[in-house]
Coordinates of C-alpha atoms and ligand atoms in Angstrom, one line a residue:
X274 CA 53.7 98.2 70.2
X275 CA 57.5 98.2 70.0
X276 CA 59.3 95.4 71.9
X277 CA 60.9 97.0 75.0
X278 CA 64.1 95.0 75.0
X279 CA 65.5 96.9 77.9
X280 CA 62.9 95.3 80.2
X281 CA 64.4 91.9 79.7
X282 CA 67.1 92.0 82.4
X283 CA 64.5 93.1 84.9
X284 CA 62.4 90.0 84.2
X285 CA 65.4 87.8 84.6
X286 CA 66.3 89.5 87.9
X287 CA 62.8 89.0 89.2
X288 CA 62.8 85.3 88.5
X289 CA 66.3 84.9 90.0
X290 CA 65.7 86.7 93.2
X291 CA 62.0 86.3 93.9
X292 CA 62.1 82.7 94.9
X293 CA 60.2 83.4 98.1
X294 CA 58.8 86.8 98.7
X295 CA 60.7 88.6 101.5
X296 CA 63.5 86.0 101.7
X297 CA 67.1 87.2 101.4
X298 CA 68.4 85.8 98.1
X299 CA 71.5 84.0 99.3
X300 CA 70.5 83.3 102.9
X301 CA 69.5 80.1 104.5
X302 CA 66.0 80.9 105.8
X303 CA 63.4 79.3 108.0
X304 CA 60.2 79.2 106.0
X305 CA 56.6 78.4 107.1
X306 CA 54.3 76.7 104.6
X307 CA 50.6 76.6 105.3
X308 CA 49.2 73.2 104.1
X309 CA 45.7 71.8 104.2
X310 CA 46.2 68.1 105.3
X311 CA 48.5 65.6 107.2
X312 CA 49.2 63.9 103.9
X313 CA 50.4 67.2 102.5
X314 CA 52.8 67.5 105.5
X315 CA 54.1 64.0 104.9
X316 CA 54.5 64.8 101.2
X317 CA 56.8 67.7 102.1
X318 CA 58.8 65.4 104.3
X319 CA 59.0 62.6 101.8
X320 CA 60.1 65.1 99.1
X321 CA 63.3 65.5 101.2
X322 CA 62.6 69.0 102.6
X323 CA 64.2 69.7 106.0
X324 CA 61.0 69.9 108.0
X325 CA 61.8 71.5 111.4
X326 CA 58.4 71.6 113.0
X327 CA 54.7 71.0 112.3
X328 CA 51.8 72.6 114.1
X329 CA 48.1 72.7 113.7
X330 CA 46.8 76.0 112.3
X331 CA 43.1 76.5 111.8
X332 CA 41.8 73.6 109.7
X333 CA 45.3 72.8 108.4
X334 CA 48.9 72.8 109.4
X335 CA 51.9 75.1 109.5
X336 CA 55.2 73.5 108.4
X337 CA 58.5 75.1 109.2
X338 CA 61.2 74.2 106.6
X339 CA 64.9 75.0 106.7
X340 CA 65.6 76.2 103.2
X341 CA 69.2 75.1 102.7
X342 CA 70.9 76.5 99.5
X343 CA 70.8 73.2 97.8
X344 CA 67.0 72.9 98.5
X345 CA 66.1 76.0 96.4
X346 CA 64.5 74.1 93.6
X347 CA 62.6 71.8 95.8
X348 CA 61.3 74.6 98.0
X349 CA 60.3 76.6 94.9
X350 CA 58.3 73.7 93.6
X351 CA 56.0 73.7 96.7
X352 CA 52.6 74.9 95.7
X353 CA 51.4 76.0 99.2
X354 CA 51.5 79.6 100.6
X355 CA 54.8 80.4 102.2
X356 CA 56.2 83.1 104.5
X357 CA 59.6 83.8 105.9
X358 CA 59.9 83.1 109.6
X359 CA 63.6 83.7 110.1
X360 CA 65.3 85.4 107.1
X361 CA 68.9 84.5 107.8
X362 CA 69.5 81.5 110.1
X363 CA 73.3 81.6 109.7
X364 CA 73.5 85.3 110.7
X365 CA 71.4 84.5 113.7
X366 CA 73.6 81.6 114.6
X367 CA 76.7 83.8 114.3
X368 CA 75.1 86.3 116.6
X369 CA 74.3 83.9 119.4
X370 CA 77.0 81.2 119.1
X371 CA 79.4 82.7 121.6
X372 CA 76.7 82.6 124.3
X373 CA 76.3 78.8 124.0
X374 CA 78.7 76.2 125.3
X375 CA 81.0 74.7 122.7
X376 CA 82.2 71.1 122.9
X377 CA 85.3 72.0 125.0
X378 CA 82.9 73.7 127.5
X379 CA 80.8 70.6 127.8
X380 CA 83.8 68.4 128.3
X381 CA 85.5 70.8 130.8
X382 CA 82.3 71.2 132.8
X383 CA 81.7 67.4 133.0
X384 CA 85.3 66.9 134.2
X385 CA 84.8 69.8 136.6
X386 CA 81.7 68.3 138.1
X387 CA 83.4 64.9 138.5
X388 CA 86.4 66.6 140.2
X389 CA 84.4 68.9 142.4
X390 CA 81.8 66.4 143.5
X391 CA 83.7 63.1 143.6
X392 CA 81.1 61.5 146.0
X393 CA 78.3 62.4 143.6
X394 CA 79.5 62.2 140.1
X395 CA 81.7 60.1 137.9
X396 CA 82.8 61.0 134.4
X397 CA 81.9 58.2 131.9
X398 CA 82.7 57.5 128.3
X399 CA 80.1 55.6 126.3
X400 CA 81.8 55.5 122.9
X401 CA 83.9 57.3 120.3
X402 CA 82.6 59.2 117.4
X403 CA 83.6 58.7 113.8
X404 CA 86.1 61.6 114.0
X405 CA 87.5 60.1 117.2
X406 CA 85.8 62.2 119.8
X407 CA 84.7 60.6 123.1
X408 CA 81.0 60.5 123.7
X409 CA 81.0 61.5 127.4
X410 CA 78.5 61.7 130.2
X411 CA 78.1 61.7 133.9
X412 CA 76.8 59.1 136.3
X413 CA 75.2 61.0 139.2
X414 CA 74.0 59.5 142.5
X415 CA 74.8 59.6 146.2
X416 CA 77.2 58.1 146.9
X417 CA 78.3 57.4 143.3
X418 CA 80.8 54.8 144.6
X419 CA 77.8 52.6 145.7
X420 CA 77.1 49.9 143.1
X421 CA 73.7 49.0 144.4
X422 CA 70.5 48.2 142.5
X423 CA 68.8 51.6 142.8
X424 CA 66.5 52.9 140.1
X425 CA 68.1 54.6 137.1
X426 CA 67.1 57.4 134.8
X427 CA 68.9 59.0 131.8
X428 CA 68.9 62.4 130.1
X429 CA 70.4 63.0 126.6
X430 CA 71.0 66.0 124.5
X431 CA 72.3 66.9 121.0
X432 CA 71.4 63.8 119.0
X433 CA 70.9 66.5 116.4
X434 CA 73.9 68.8 116.0
X435 CA 72.1 72.1 115.5
X436 CA 69.7 71.8 118.4
X437 CA 72.0 73.8 120.7
X438 CA 69.5 74.4 123.5
X439 CA 69.1 70.6 123.9
X440 CA 72.6 70.2 125.2
X441 CA 72.4 73.3 127.4
X442 CA 69.4 72.1 129.3
X443 CA 70.9 68.6 129.8
X444 CA 74.1 70.1 131.1
X445 CA 72.3 72.5 133.4
X446 CA 70.5 69.6 134.9
X447 CA 73.8 67.9 135.8
X448 CA 74.9 71.1 137.5
X449 CA 71.7 71.5 139.4
X450 CA 71.8 67.9 140.7
X451 CA 75.3 68.2 142.2
X452 CA 74.9 71.7 143.5
X453 CA 71.5 71.3 145.1
X454 CA 72.3 67.9 146.7
X455 CA 72.4 68.3 150.5
X456 CA 70.4 71.5 150.6
X457 CA 67.4 71.0 148.3
X458 CA 65.3 68.2 149.8
X459 CA 63.8 67.0 146.5
X460 CA 67.2 66.7 144.8
X461 CA 68.7 65.1 147.9
X462 CA 66.0 62.5 148.1
X463 CA 66.3 61.8 144.4
X464 CA 70.1 61.2 144.4
X465 CA 69.9 59.2 147.6
X466 CA 67.7 56.6 145.8
X467 CA 68.2 57.1 142.1
X468 CA 71.1 56.9 139.7
X469 CA 71.0 59.5 136.9
X470 CA 72.9 59.3 133.6
X471 CA 73.5 62.6 131.8
X472 CA 74.8 62.7 128.2
X473 CA 74.6 66.3 127.0
X474 CA 76.3 65.8 123.6
X475 CA 75.4 62.5 122.0
X476 CA 76.7 63.7 118.6
X477 CA 80.0 65.6 119.2
X478 CA 81.2 65.5 115.5
X479 CA 78.0 67.1 114.2
X480 CA 77.9 69.6 117.1
X481 CA 81.5 70.7 116.3
X482 CA 80.6 71.1 112.7
X483 CA 77.7 73.4 113.6
X484 CA 80.1 75.5 115.6
X485 CA 82.8 75.7 112.9
X486 CA 81.4 75.2 109.4
X487 CA 77.6 75.1 109.1
X488 CA 75.3 76.0 111.9
X489 CA 72.3 74.2 110.5
X490 CA 73.9 70.7 110.3
X491 CA 71.6 68.1 111.8
X492 CA 73.2 64.6 111.3
X493 CA 76.5 63.1 112.4
X494 CA 79.6 63.3 110.1
X495 CA 79.6 59.9 108.6
X496 CA 81.3 60.0 105.1
X497 CA 78.7 58.2 103.1
X498 CA 81.2 57.6 100.3
X499 CA 79.2 59.2 97.6
X500 CA 80.1 62.9 98.3
X501 CA 77.4 63.2 101.0
X502 CA 77.9 63.2 104.7
X503 CA 75.9 62.3 107.7
X504 CA 73.4 59.8 109.1
X505 CA 70.5 61.0 111.2
X506 CA 71.1 59.5 114.6
X507 CA 67.4 59.7 115.3
X508 CA 66.6 57.3 112.5
X509 CA 69.4 54.8 113.2
X510 CA 68.0 53.0 116.3
X511 CA 67.2 49.4 115.6
X512 CA 63.5 49.0 116.6
X513 CA 61.5 49.0 113.3
X514 CA 64.6 50.5 111.6
X515 CA 63.8 51.6 108.0
X516 CA 60.2 52.5 108.6
X517 CA 58.1 55.6 107.8
X518 CA 59.8 59.0 108.0
X519 CA 63.3 57.6 107.6
X520 CA 65.1 57.9 104.3
X521 CA 67.3 55.5 102.3
X522 CA 68.8 58.5 100.5
X523 CA 72.3 59.5 101.7
X524 CA 71.8 63.2 101.1
X525 CA 68.6 63.3 103.1
X526 CA 68.4 65.0 106.5
X527 CA 66.7 61.9 107.7
X528 CA 69.1 59.4 106.2
X529 CA 68.8 56.3 108.4
X530 CA 72.2 54.8 107.6
X531 CA 73.2 51.5 106.0
X532 CA 71.7 49.4 108.8
X533 CA 70.3 49.6 112.4
X534 CA 72.9 50.9 114.9
X535 CA 75.4 51.5 112.1
X536 CA 76.6 54.7 113.9
X537 CA 78.8 55.0 116.9
X538 CA 76.5 57.5 118.6
X539 CA 73.5 55.3 118.6
X540 CA 75.7 52.3 119.5
X541 CA 77.0 54.2 122.5
X542 CA 73.4 54.9 123.8
X543 CA 72.4 51.3 123.0
X544 CA 75.2 49.9 125.1
X545 CA 74.5 52.2 128.0
X546 CA 70.8 51.1 128.0
X547 CA 71.7 47.4 127.6
X548 CA 74.2 47.4 130.5
X549 CA 71.9 49.1 133.0
X550 CA 68.2 49.2 134.0
X551 CA 67.3 52.7 132.9
X552 CA 63.6 52.9 133.8
X553 CA 62.8 56.4 132.5
X554 CA 64.6 58.7 130.1
X555 CA 64.3 61.9 128.2
X556 CA 66.0 62.7 124.9
X557 CA 66.2 66.5 124.5
X558 CA 65.7 68.0 121.1
X559 CA 64.5 71.3 119.7
X560 CA 62.1 72.7 118.8
X561 CA 58.3 73.0 119.0
X562 CA 57.4 72.7 122.7
X563 CA 56.4 69.1 122.4
X564 CA 56.6 66.1 124.8
X565 CA 56.5 63.1 122.6
X566 CA 56.3 59.4 123.4
X567 CA 56.3 56.2 121.4
X568 CA 55.4 55.0 118.9
X569 CA 57.2 57.2 116.4
X570 CA 57.0 54.6 113.6
X571 CA 53.3 53.9 113.7
X572 CA 50.0 55.5 114.9
X573 CA 49.2 52.3 116.8
X574 CA 49.1 52.8 120.6
X575 CA 51.7 51.2 122.8
X576 CA 50.4 48.7 125.4
X577 CA 51.1 51.3 128.0
X578 CA 49.6 54.3 126.2
X579 CA 47.6 55.3 129.3
X580 CA 50.8 55.4 131.5
X581 CA 52.6 57.4 128.9
X582 CA 49.7 59.8 128.6
X583 CA 49.6 60.4 132.3
X584 CA 53.3 60.9 132.7
X585 CA 53.3 63.2 129.6
X586 CA 50.4 65.2 131.1
X587 CA 52.2 65.5 134.5
X588 CA 55.3 66.9 132.8
X589 CA 53.3 69.2 130.5
X590 CA 51.7 70.7 133.6
X591 CA 55.2 72.0 134.5
X592 CA 56.5 73.3 131.2
X593 CA 53.3 74.0 129.3
X594 CA 54.4 71.8 126.3
X595 CA 52.0 69.8 124.3
X596 CA 52.1 66.0 125.1
X597 CA 51.3 63.3 122.6
X598 CA 52.2 60.2 120.8
X599 CA 55.1 61.1 118.4
X600 CA 53.7 59.7 115.1
X601 CA 50.3 61.4 115.4
X602 CA 51.4 64.5 117.2
X603 CA 54.4 65.5 115.1
X604 CA 55.0 63.3 112.1
X605 CA 56.0 59.7 111.3
X606 CA 59.6 58.8 112.2
X607 CA 61.1 55.3 112.5
X608 CA 64.4 54.5 114.2
X609 CA 64.1 57.1 116.9
X610 CA 65.6 56.7 120.4
X611 CA 62.2 56.3 122.2
X612 CA 60.9 53.5 120.0
X613 CA 64.0 51.4 120.7
X614 CA 64.3 52.3 124.4
X615 CA 60.6 51.4 124.9
X616 CA 60.3 48.6 122.3
X617 CA 63.3 46.6 123.4
X618 CA 64.4 47.0 127.0
X619 CA 61.0 48.5 127.9
X620 CA 62.1 51.7 129.5
X621 CA 59.8 54.7 129.4
X622 CA 61.4 57.3 127.0
X623 CA 60.2 60.7 126.0
X624 CA 61.4 63.2 123.4
X625 CA 61.2 66.8 124.6
X626 CA 61.2 69.4 121.7
X627 CA 62.2 72.6 123.5
X628 CA 61.4 76.1 122.4
X629 CA 60.6 77.9 119.1
X630 CA 63.7 77.6 117.1
X631 CA 67.0 75.7 116.8
X632 CA 69.3 78.5 118.1
X633 CA 67.3 81.1 120.0
X634 CA 68.9 84.1 121.6
X635 CA 70.6 82.7 124.7
X636 CA 68.3 84.8 126.9
X637 CA 65.6 82.3 126.1
X638 CA 67.5 79.3 127.4
X639 CA 67.4 79.9 131.2
X640 CA 63.6 80.3 131.3
X641 CA 63.3 77.3 129.0
X642 CA 65.4 75.3 131.5
X643 CA 63.4 76.6 134.5
X644 CA 60.2 75.5 132.9
X645 CA 61.4 72.0 132.2
X646 CA 63.5 71.4 135.3
X647 CA 60.6 70.2 137.5
X648 CA 59.5 67.9 134.6
X649 CA 63.0 66.5 134.5
X650 CA 63.0 65.8 138.3
X651 CA 59.5 64.3 138.0
X652 CA 60.7 61.9 135.3
X653 CA 63.7 60.9 137.3
X654 CA 61.6 60.2 140.3
X655 CA 59.3 58.1 138.1
X656 CA 62.2 55.7 137.6
X657 CA 61.8 54.3 141.1
X658 CA 58.0 54.6 141.0
X659 CA 57.8 52.5 137.8
X660 CA 60.6 50.1 138.4
X661 CA 60.1 46.4 139.0
X662 CA 61.7 45.2 142.1
X663 CA 63.7 42.0 142.5
X664 CA 65.1 41.3 145.9
X665 CA 66.0 38.5 148.2
X666 CA 69.0 36.9 149.9
X667 CA 71.8 34.6 148.8
X668 CA 72.9 32.1 151.4
X669 CA 75.2 29.2 151.9
X670 CA 73.1 26.1 151.6
X671 CA 75.1 24.3 154.3
X672 CA 75.6 27.0 157.0
X673 CA 72.7 29.3 156.1
X674 CA 75.1 32.3 156.2
X675 CA 74.8 35.2 153.8
X676 CA 77.0 35.0 150.7
X677 CA 78.2 38.1 148.9
X678 CA 77.4 36.7 145.5
X679 CA 77.3 38.4 142.1
X680 CA 73.9 38.4 140.3
X681 CA 73.8 38.6 136.6
X682 CA 70.5 39.3 134.8
X683 CA 70.5 38.8 131.1
X684 CA 68.2 38.2 128.2
X685 CA 68.3 38.5 124.5
X686 CA 65.8 40.4 122.4
X687 CA 64.7 39.8 118.8
X688 CA 64.5 43.3 117.4
X689 CA 62.3 43.7 114.3
X690 CA 63.3 45.8 111.3
X691 CA 60.7 47.5 109.3
X692 CA 62.5 46.4 106.1
X693 CA 62.2 42.8 107.1
X694 CA 64.0 40.4 109.4
X695 CA 65.4 41.1 112.8
X696 CA 68.6 41.4 114.8
X697 CA 69.4 39.9 118.2
X698 CA 70.5 42.2 121.0
X699 CA 71.6 41.0 124.5
X700 CA 71.2 42.8 127.8
X701 CA 73.6 41.8 130.6
X702 CA 73.5 43.5 133.9
X703 CA 75.4 42.8 137.2
X704 CA 74.8 43.4 140.8
X705 CA 76.8 42.4 143.9
X706 CA 74.8 41.3 147.0
X707 CA 75.7 42.8 150.3
X708 CA 77.8 41.0 152.9
X709 CA 74.5 39.7 154.4
X710 CA 73.7 38.2 151.0
X711 CA 70.8 40.6 150.7
X712 CA 70.1 42.4 147.4
X713 CA 67.5 44.7 146.1
X714 CA 67.4 45.6 142.4
X715 CA 65.1 48.0 140.6
X716 CA 64.9 46.6 137.1
X717 CA 63.0 46.7 133.9
X718 CA 60.4 44.0 133.1
X719 CA 61.6 40.8 131.4
X720 CA 59.2 41.2 128.5
X721 CA 59.4 43.4 125.4
X722 CA 56.1 45.4 125.2
X723 CA 54.8 43.6 122.1
X724 CA 56.1 40.2 122.9
X725 CA 53.4 37.5 123.2
X726 CA 54.7 35.4 126.1
X727 CA 57.4 36.4 128.6
X728 CA 60.7 34.6 128.1
X729 CA 62.0 36.0 131.4
X730 CA 65.5 36.9 132.4
X731 CA 68.2 34.4 133.1
X732 CA 69.4 35.1 136.6
X733 CA 72.9 33.7 137.3
X734 CA 74.1 33.7 140.9
X735 CA 77.7 33.1 141.4
X736 CA 80.3 33.3 144.1
X737 CA 83.8 31.8 144.4
X738 CA 83.7 28.5 146.1
X739 CA 80.1 27.9 145.1
X740 CA 78.3 26.2 142.3
X741 CA 76.7 28.9 140.0
X742 CA 73.0 28.7 139.9
X743 CA 70.9 29.8 136.9
X744 CA 67.3 30.6 137.3
X745 CA 64.6 31.9 134.9
X746 CA 62.9 35.0 136.4
X747 CA 59.8 36.5 134.9
X748 CA 58.9 39.9 136.2
X749 CA 56.2 42.3 134.9
X750 CA 56.1 46.1 134.9
X751 CA 56.1 47.4 138.5
X752 CA 56.0 43.9 140.0
X753 CA 57.8 42.9 143.2
X754 CA 59.5 39.5 143.2
X755 CA 61.6 37.9 146.0
X756 CA 64.1 35.3 144.9
X757 CA 66.2 33.7 147.6
X758 CA 69.0 31.4 146.5
X759 CA 70.9 28.9 148.6
X760 CA 74.3 28.3 147.0
X761 CA 75.9 24.9 147.2
X762 CA 79.6 24.9 148.0
X763 CA 81.7 23.5 145.2
X764 CA 83.3 20.1 145.9
X765 CA 86.8 20.6 146.9
X766 CA 89.5 18.0 146.6
X767 CA 91.3 17.4 149.9
X768 CA 95.0 18.3 149.6
X769 CA 96.0 14.7 150.3
X770 CA 93.7 13.4 147.6
X771 CA 94.9 16.0 145.2
X772 CA 98.5 14.9 145.7
X773 CA 98.0 11.2 145.0
Ligands
LIG1051 O1 62.5 64.3 113.6 C1 63.0 64.1 114.7 O2 64.0 63.3 114.9 C2 62.5 64.8 115.9 N1 62.3 66.2 115.7 S1 63.6 67.2 115.4 O3 63.1 68.5 114.9 N2 64.3 67.4 116.8 O4 64.5 66.6 114.5 C3 61.2 64.2 116.4 C4 61.2 62.8 116.6 C5 59.9 62.4 117.3 N3 59.3 61.3 116.7 C6 58.4 61.4 115.8 N4 57.9 62.5 115.3 N5 57.8 60.2 115.3
LIG1052 ZN1 66.2 66.8 117.0

């Protein structure tokens, strides 16, 4: 048979364009692979593919992968069956972007809330991003001027730049709290007793990048100095930094950075959590309809797995998400927010993975929020329910009168790295007693969850004209301890003696 030379270009075209059947050749697509085992899932992750979600399907798993243009070869090399879930993610992002808040909207709305509700909300700045943007949030409680020791909860969004709904839901919560206070009994009771921290955009640089350059950007905008950009903020927290599911490769979507807390975004959250007693928190992400809790770096249970499971189930009953331990339920990931928040200051922290895609049509956002709103309130109420309580009275040892002293609780933590060694972190928190000398402080336990023995907090009690007293206070989860302190007046030189 004669060689049909004119067929050759056709063969070349088929190889060039047929990289995934049904996928638009030049588009960034969301693909779904069907894989048989957990280890096959982990192999895809470790290969550096941008795995967006993993779910059980029959006897195996479905793995959603964002096929960035530079991932073509890696995607093509995968041997498992694949189908196209969203053909053109960038076109979809362009179509929906205007409906979502941009960074200016977030900042204007936070300022607006603080101005309109000055008795309920204060605008706060927790840090500055690499490109110089403030990392802002709101402190919300009633009255916000009161610096008492009430229980605290925190809500975060947009650690990952492209997860647009995660910021929307966090911001919506701030609006609901201030607008419903005084009319809605549940919100009123909550804000009367609990301080809420709301940080809708943890990663402003990455978020701006998704709105201006590339909608599927995940990391921050660190210049890694080798032509690549970005550290995954959710692999940069210190507890077991460097462990499974985090990458040392700068170009990876899960690049963990040069060291624990190398990034301003994670440092900002660390400092907030180390200066307060945030008993419960949610870090909002998308997607997958998951409620995840520690550990993310290991399949081992936390010492409070039963408590986590019961809180997870309570919240899942509201929004219908699937609750579970992060490592087993989704995939291994070390250096995540939750592991540090729980592993070091011992706050209960959950990851919510909202919805079915990174940038859904905006019409999906309000129902998503409505479903999770009662779960958010529940978690905020749990702050008081799960707090340890330290209370008592500070008096003058001579007169017995109350003293309006300052109490400082501090302790340092030895935070283990997966890659070996550890770093030391210090928590220092303050409270002012009332005029009567009485104080009441809802705090975190004094022990890291996996610590053998409890080193306790150092409680320093100081007031001008008195000798500062330092005590060691050990307090377990949910425990109530009363510590009364009689301060001894400092010796004062009589003026005559001083003049001699
Ligand atoms: O990988 C992440 O950082 C989170 N998923 S996302 O799609 N939003 O990027 C999940 C972190 C939860 N922890 C573990 N899976 N271990
Ligand atoms: Zn995320």
